[in-house]
mmCIF file of C-alpha atoms in Angstrom:
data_model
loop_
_atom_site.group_PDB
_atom_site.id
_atom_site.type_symbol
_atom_site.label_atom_id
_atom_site.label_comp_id
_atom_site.label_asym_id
_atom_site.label_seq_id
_atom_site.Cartn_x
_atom_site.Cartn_y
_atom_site.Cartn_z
ATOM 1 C CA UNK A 23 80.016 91.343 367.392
ATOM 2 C CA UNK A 24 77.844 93.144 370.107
ATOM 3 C CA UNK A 25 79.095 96.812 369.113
ATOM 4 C CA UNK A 26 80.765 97.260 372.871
ATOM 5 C CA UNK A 27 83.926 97.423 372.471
ATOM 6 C CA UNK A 28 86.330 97.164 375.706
ATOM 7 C CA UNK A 29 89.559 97.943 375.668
ATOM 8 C CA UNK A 30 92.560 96.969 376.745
ATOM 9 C CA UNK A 31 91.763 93.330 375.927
ATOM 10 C CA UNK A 32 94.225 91.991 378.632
ATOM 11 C CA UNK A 33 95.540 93.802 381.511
ATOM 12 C CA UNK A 34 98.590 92.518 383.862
ATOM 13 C CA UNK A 35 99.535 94.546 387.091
ATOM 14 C CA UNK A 36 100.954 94.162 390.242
ATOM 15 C CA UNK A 37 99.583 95.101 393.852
ATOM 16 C CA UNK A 38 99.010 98.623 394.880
ATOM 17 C CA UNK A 39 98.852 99.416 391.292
ATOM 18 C CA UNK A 40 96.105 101.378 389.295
ATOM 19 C CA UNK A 41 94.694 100.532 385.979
ATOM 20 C CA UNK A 42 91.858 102.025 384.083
ATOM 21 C CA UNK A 43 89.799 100.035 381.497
ATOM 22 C CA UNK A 44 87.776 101.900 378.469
ATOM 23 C CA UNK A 45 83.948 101.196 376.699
ATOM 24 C CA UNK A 46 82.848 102.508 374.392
ATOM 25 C CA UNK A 47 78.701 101.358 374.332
ATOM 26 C CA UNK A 48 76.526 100.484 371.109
ATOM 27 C CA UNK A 49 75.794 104.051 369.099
ATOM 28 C CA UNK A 50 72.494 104.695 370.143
ATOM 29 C CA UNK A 51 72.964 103.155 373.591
ATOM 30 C CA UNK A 52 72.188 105.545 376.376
ATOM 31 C CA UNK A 53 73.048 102.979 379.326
ATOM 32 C CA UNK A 54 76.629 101.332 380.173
ATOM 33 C CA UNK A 55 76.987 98.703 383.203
ATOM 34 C CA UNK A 56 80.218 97.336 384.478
ATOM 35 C CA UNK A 57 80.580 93.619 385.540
ATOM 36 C CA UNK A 58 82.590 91.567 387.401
ATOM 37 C CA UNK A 59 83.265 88.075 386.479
ATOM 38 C CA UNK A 60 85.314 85.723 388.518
ATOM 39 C CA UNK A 61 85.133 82.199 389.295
ATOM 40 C CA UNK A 62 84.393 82.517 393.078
ATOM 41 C CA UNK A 63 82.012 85.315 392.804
ATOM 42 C CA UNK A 64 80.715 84.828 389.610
ATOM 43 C CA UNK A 65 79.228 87.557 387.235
ATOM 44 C CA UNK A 66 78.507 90.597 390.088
ATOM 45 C CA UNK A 67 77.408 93.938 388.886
ATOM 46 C CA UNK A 68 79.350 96.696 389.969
ATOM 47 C CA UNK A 69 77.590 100.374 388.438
ATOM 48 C CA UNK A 70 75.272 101.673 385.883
ATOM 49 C CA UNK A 71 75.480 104.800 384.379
ATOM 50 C CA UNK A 72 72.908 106.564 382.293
ATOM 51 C CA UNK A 73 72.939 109.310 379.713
ATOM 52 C CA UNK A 74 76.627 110.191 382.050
ATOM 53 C CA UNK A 75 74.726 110.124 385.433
ATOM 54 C CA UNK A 76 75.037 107.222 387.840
ATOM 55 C CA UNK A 77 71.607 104.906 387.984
ATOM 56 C CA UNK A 78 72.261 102.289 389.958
ATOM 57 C CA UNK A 79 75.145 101.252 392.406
ATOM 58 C CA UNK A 80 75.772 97.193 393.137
ATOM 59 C CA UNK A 81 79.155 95.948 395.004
ATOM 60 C CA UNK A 82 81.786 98.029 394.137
ATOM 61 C CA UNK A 83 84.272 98.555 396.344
ATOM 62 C CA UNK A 84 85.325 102.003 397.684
ATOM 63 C CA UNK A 85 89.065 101.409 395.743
ATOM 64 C CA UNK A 86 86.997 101.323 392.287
ATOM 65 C CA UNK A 87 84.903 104.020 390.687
ATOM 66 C CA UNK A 88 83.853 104.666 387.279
ATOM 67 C CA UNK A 89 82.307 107.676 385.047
ATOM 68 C CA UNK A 90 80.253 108.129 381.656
ATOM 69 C CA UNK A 91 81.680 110.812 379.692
ATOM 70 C CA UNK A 92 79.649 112.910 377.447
ATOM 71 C CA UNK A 93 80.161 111.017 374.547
ATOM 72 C CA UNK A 94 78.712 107.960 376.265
ATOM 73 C CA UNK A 95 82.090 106.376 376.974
ATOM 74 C CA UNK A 96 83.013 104.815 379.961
ATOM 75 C CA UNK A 97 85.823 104.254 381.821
ATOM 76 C CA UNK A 98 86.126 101.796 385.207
ATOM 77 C CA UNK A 99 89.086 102.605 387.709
ATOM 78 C CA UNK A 100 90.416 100.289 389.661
ATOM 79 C CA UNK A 101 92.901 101.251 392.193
ATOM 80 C CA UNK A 102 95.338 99.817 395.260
ATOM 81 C CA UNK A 103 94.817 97.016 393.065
ATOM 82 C CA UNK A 104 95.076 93.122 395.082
ATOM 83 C CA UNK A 105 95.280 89.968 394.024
ATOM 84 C CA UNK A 106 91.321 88.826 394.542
ATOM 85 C CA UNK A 107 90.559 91.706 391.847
ATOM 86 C CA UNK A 108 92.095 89.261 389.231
ATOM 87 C CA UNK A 109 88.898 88.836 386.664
ATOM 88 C CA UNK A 110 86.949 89.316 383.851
ATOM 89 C CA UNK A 111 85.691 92.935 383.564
ATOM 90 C CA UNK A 112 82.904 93.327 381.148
ATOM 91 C CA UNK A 113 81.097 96.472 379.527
ATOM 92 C CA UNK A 114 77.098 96.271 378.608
ATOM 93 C CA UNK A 115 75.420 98.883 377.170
ATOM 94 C CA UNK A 116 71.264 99.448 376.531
ATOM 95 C CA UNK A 117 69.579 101.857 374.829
ATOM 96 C CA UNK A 118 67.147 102.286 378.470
ATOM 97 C CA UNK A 119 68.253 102.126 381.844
ATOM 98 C CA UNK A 120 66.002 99.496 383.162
ATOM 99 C CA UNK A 121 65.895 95.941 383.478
ATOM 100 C CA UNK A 122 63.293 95.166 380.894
ATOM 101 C CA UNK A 123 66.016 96.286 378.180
ATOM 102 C CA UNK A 124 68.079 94.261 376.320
ATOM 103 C CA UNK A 125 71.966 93.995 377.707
ATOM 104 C CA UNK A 126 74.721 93.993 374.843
ATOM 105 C CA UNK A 127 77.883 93.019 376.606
ATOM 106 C CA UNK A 128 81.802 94.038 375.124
ATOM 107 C CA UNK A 129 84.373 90.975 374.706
ATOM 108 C CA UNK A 130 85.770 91.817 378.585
ATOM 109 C CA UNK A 131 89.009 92.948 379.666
ATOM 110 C CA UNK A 132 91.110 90.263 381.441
ATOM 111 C CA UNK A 133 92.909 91.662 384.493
ATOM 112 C CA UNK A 134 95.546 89.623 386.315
ATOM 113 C CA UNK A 135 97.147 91.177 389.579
ATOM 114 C CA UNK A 136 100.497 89.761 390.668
ATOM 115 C CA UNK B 1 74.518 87.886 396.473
ATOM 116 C CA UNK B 2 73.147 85.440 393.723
ATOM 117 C CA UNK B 3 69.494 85.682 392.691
ATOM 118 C CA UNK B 4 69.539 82.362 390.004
ATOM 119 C CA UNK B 5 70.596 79.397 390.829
ATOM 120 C CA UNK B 6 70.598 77.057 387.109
ATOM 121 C CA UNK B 7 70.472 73.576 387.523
ATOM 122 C CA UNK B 8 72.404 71.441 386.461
ATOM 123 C CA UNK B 9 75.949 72.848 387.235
ATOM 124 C CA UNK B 10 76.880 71.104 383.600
ATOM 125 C CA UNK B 11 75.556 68.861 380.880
ATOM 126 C CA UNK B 12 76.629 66.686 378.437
ATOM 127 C CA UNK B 13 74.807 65.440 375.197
ATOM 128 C CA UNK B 14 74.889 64.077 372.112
ATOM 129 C CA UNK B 15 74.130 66.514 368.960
ATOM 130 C CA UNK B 16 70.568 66.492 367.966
ATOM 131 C CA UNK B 17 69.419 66.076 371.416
ATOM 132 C CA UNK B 18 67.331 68.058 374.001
ATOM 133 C CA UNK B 19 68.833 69.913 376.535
ATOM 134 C CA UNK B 20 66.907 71.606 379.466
ATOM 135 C CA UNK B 21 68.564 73.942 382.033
ATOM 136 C CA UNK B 22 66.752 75.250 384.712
ATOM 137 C CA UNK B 23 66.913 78.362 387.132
ATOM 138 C CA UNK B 24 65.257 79.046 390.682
ATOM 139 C CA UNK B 25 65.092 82.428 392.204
ATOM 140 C CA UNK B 26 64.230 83.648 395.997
ATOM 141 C CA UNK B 27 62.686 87.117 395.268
ATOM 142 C CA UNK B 28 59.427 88.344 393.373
ATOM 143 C CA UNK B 29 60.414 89.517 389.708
ATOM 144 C CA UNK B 30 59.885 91.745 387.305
ATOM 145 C CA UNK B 31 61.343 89.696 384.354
ATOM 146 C CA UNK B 32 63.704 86.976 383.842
ATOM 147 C CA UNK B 33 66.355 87.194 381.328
ATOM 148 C CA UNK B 34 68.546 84.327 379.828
ATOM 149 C CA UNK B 35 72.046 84.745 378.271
ATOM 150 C CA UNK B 36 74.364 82.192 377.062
ATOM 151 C CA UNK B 37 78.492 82.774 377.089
ATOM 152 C CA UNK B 38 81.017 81.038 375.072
ATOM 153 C CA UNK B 39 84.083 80.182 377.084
ATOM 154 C CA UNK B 40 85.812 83.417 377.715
ATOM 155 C CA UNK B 41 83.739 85.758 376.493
ATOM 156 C CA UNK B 42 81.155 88.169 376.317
ATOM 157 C CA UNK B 43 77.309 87.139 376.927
ATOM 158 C CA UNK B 44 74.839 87.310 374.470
ATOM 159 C CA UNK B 45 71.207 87.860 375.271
ATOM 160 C CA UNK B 46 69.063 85.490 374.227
ATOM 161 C CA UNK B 47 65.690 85.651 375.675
ATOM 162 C CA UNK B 48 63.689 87.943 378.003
ATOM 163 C CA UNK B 49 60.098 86.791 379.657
ATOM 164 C CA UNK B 50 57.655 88.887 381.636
ATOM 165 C CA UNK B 51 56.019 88.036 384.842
ATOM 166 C CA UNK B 52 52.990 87.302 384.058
ATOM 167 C CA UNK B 53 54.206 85.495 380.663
ATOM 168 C CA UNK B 54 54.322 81.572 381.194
ATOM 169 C CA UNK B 55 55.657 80.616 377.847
ATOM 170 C CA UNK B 56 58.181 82.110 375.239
ATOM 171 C CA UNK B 57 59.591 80.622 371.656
ATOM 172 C CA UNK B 58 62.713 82.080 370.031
ATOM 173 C CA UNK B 59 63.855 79.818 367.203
ATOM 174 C CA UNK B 60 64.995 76.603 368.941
ATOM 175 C CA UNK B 61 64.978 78.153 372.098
ATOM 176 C CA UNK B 62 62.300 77.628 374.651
ATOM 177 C CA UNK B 63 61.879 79.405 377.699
ATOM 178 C CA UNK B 64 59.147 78.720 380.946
ATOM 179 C CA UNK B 65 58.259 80.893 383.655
ATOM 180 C CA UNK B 66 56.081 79.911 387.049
ATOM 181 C CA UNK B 67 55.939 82.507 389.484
ATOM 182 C CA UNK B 68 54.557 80.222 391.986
ATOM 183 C CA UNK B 69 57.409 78.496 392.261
ATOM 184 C CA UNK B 70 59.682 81.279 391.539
ATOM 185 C CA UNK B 71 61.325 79.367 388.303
ATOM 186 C CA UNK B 72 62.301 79.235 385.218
ATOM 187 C CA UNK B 73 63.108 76.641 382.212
ATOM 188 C CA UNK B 74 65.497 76.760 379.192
ATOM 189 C CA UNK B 75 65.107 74.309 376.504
ATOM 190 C CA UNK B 76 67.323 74.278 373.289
ATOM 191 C CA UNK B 77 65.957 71.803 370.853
ATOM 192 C CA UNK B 78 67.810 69.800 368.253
ATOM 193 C CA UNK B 79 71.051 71.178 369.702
ATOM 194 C CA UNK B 80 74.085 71.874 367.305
ATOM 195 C CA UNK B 81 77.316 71.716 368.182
ATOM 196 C CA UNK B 82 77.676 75.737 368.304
ATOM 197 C CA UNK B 83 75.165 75.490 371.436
ATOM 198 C CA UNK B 84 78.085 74.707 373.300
ATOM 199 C CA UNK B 85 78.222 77.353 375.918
ATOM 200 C CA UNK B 86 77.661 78.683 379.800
ATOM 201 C CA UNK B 87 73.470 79.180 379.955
ATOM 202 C CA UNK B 88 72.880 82.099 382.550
ATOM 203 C CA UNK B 89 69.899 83.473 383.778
ATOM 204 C CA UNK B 90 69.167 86.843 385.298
ATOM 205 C CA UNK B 91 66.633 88.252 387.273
ATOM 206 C CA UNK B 92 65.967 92.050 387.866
ATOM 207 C CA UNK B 93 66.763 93.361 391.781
ATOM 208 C CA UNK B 94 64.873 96.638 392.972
ATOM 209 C CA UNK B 95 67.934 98.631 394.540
ATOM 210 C CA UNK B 96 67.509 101.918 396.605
ATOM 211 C CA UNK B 97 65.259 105.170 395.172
ATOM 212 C CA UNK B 98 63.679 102.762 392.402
ATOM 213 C CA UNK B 99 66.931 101.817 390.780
ATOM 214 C CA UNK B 100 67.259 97.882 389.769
ATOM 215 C CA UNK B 101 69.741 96.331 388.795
ATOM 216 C CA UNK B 102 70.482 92.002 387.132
ATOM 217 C CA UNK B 103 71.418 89.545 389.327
ATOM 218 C CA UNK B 104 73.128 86.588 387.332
ATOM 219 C CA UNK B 105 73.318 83.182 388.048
ATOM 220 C CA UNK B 106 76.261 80.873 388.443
ATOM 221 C CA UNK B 107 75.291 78.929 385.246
ATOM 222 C CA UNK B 108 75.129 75.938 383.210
ATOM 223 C CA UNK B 109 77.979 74.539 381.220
ATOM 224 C CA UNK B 110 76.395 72.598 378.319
ATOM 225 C CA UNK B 111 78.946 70.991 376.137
ATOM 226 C CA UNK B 112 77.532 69.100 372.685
ATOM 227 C CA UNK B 113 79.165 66.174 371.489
ATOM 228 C CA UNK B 114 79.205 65.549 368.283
#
C-alpha cells in the first residue's frame, strides 16, 4: 500500500459525458501528478501540482483539467468524454516537486467510455 | 512522446535465474528512475540513479547507467516468482520555465516460471 489512494476504483461512462476522479496524496506529500495509462500510448503524464499550484503541464488535452485543493487533494476532470479516453488514470504523490524525488503512485482508476 | 525504450518487449525465465532488462534514451538526463508494475496496477518505485552515478545495488536489484551511450541496465538476481511484473524506466524531461517532468517507457513484461 503506497498511501495514494484514488478513488472511484472503476469508472463506466458514455460519450459526451463528464466524470471526475479523486486523490488523496501520501500525508506529508506536497506534490500530486496525474497519469495516463493506455495500451497505445502508454503511461503519459498529464499535470503536476504542487503545494495547490500547477508545476508542470505534459499532454493534457484542453477537455481535461485538474486542481489541488488546500488540503492537498486532487481531483482530475475529464469532460466531452470519447471513446480513446478509455484508460488507466493514476495518482502519484512526492513530498518535492522535482524529478529527483521519489513517485508513490495510487491503485488507478479504470475508466471505460462507451 | 516516449523518452525509454526497455528492451526486451518481454521475458521469460525459470525461477532462480537472471534477468536483465534494458532501457535507451535520446535526451541528456538528469536521473533515471526504474519502477516495476504488477498487472493492473499501481507502480512501485524501485530504484533511482544519478548522472554521473555508473552503478547502484538495492537488495537483488541491480541497476547501470552510461551516459555515453545514453543507457541504462536492470538486473534482478535470483528472481522469485513475485518478480513477475512490467519493468519501466523513466527519465526526467526539462519542460518550459524550469519545470520537468518523467517520461516512462513502454516496458518489459518479465514473467517467472516456476
Amino acid at each position: 500500500d503506497s498511501g495514494v489512494t484514488q478513488t472511484p476504483k472503476h469508472l463506466i461512462t458514455a460519450t459526451g459525458q463528464r466524470v471526475t476522479l479523486r486523490c488523496s496524496p501520501r500525508s506529508g506529500d506536497l506534490s500530486v501528478y496525474w497519469y495516463q495509462q493506455s495500451l497505445d500510448q502508454g503511461l503519459q503524464f498529464l499535470i503536476q501540482y504542487y503545494n495547490g499550484e500547477e508545476r508542470a503541464k505534459g499532454n493534457i488535452l484542453e477537455r481535461f483539467s485538474a486542481q489541488q485543493f488546500p488540503d492537498l487533494h486532487s481531483e482530475l476532470n475529464l469532460s466531452s468524454l470519447e471513446l480513446g479516453d478509455s484508460a488507466l488514470y493514476f495518482c502519484a504523490s512526492s513530498v518535492g516537486g522535482t524529478t529527483y524525488n521519489e513517485q508513490f503512485f495510487g491503485p488507478g482508476t479504470r475508466l471505460t467510455v462507451l | 512522446s516516449q523518452q525509454g525504450e526497455e528492451d526486451p518487449q518481454a521475458l521469460s525465465i525459470q525461477e532462480g535465474e537472471n534477468a536483465t532488462m534494458n532501457c535507451s534514451y535520446k535526451t541528456s538526463i538528469n536521473n533515471l528512475q526504474w519502477y516495476r508494475q504488477n498487472s493492473g496496477r499501481g507502480l512501485v518505485h524501485l530504484i533511482l540513479i544519478r548522472s554521473n552515478e555508473r552503478e547502484k545495488h538495492s537488495g537483488r536489484l541491480r541497476v547501470t547507467l552510461d551516459t555515453s551511450k545514453k543507457s541504462s541496465s536492470l538486473l534482478i538476481t535470483a528472481s522469485r516468482a513475485a518478480d513477475t511484473a512490467s519493468y519501466f524506466c523513466a527519465t526526467d524531461r526539462r519542460l518550459l520555465q524550469g519545470a520537468q517532468k518523467l517520461v516512462f517507457g513502454q516496458g518489459t513484461r518479465l514473467t517467472i516460471n516456476p
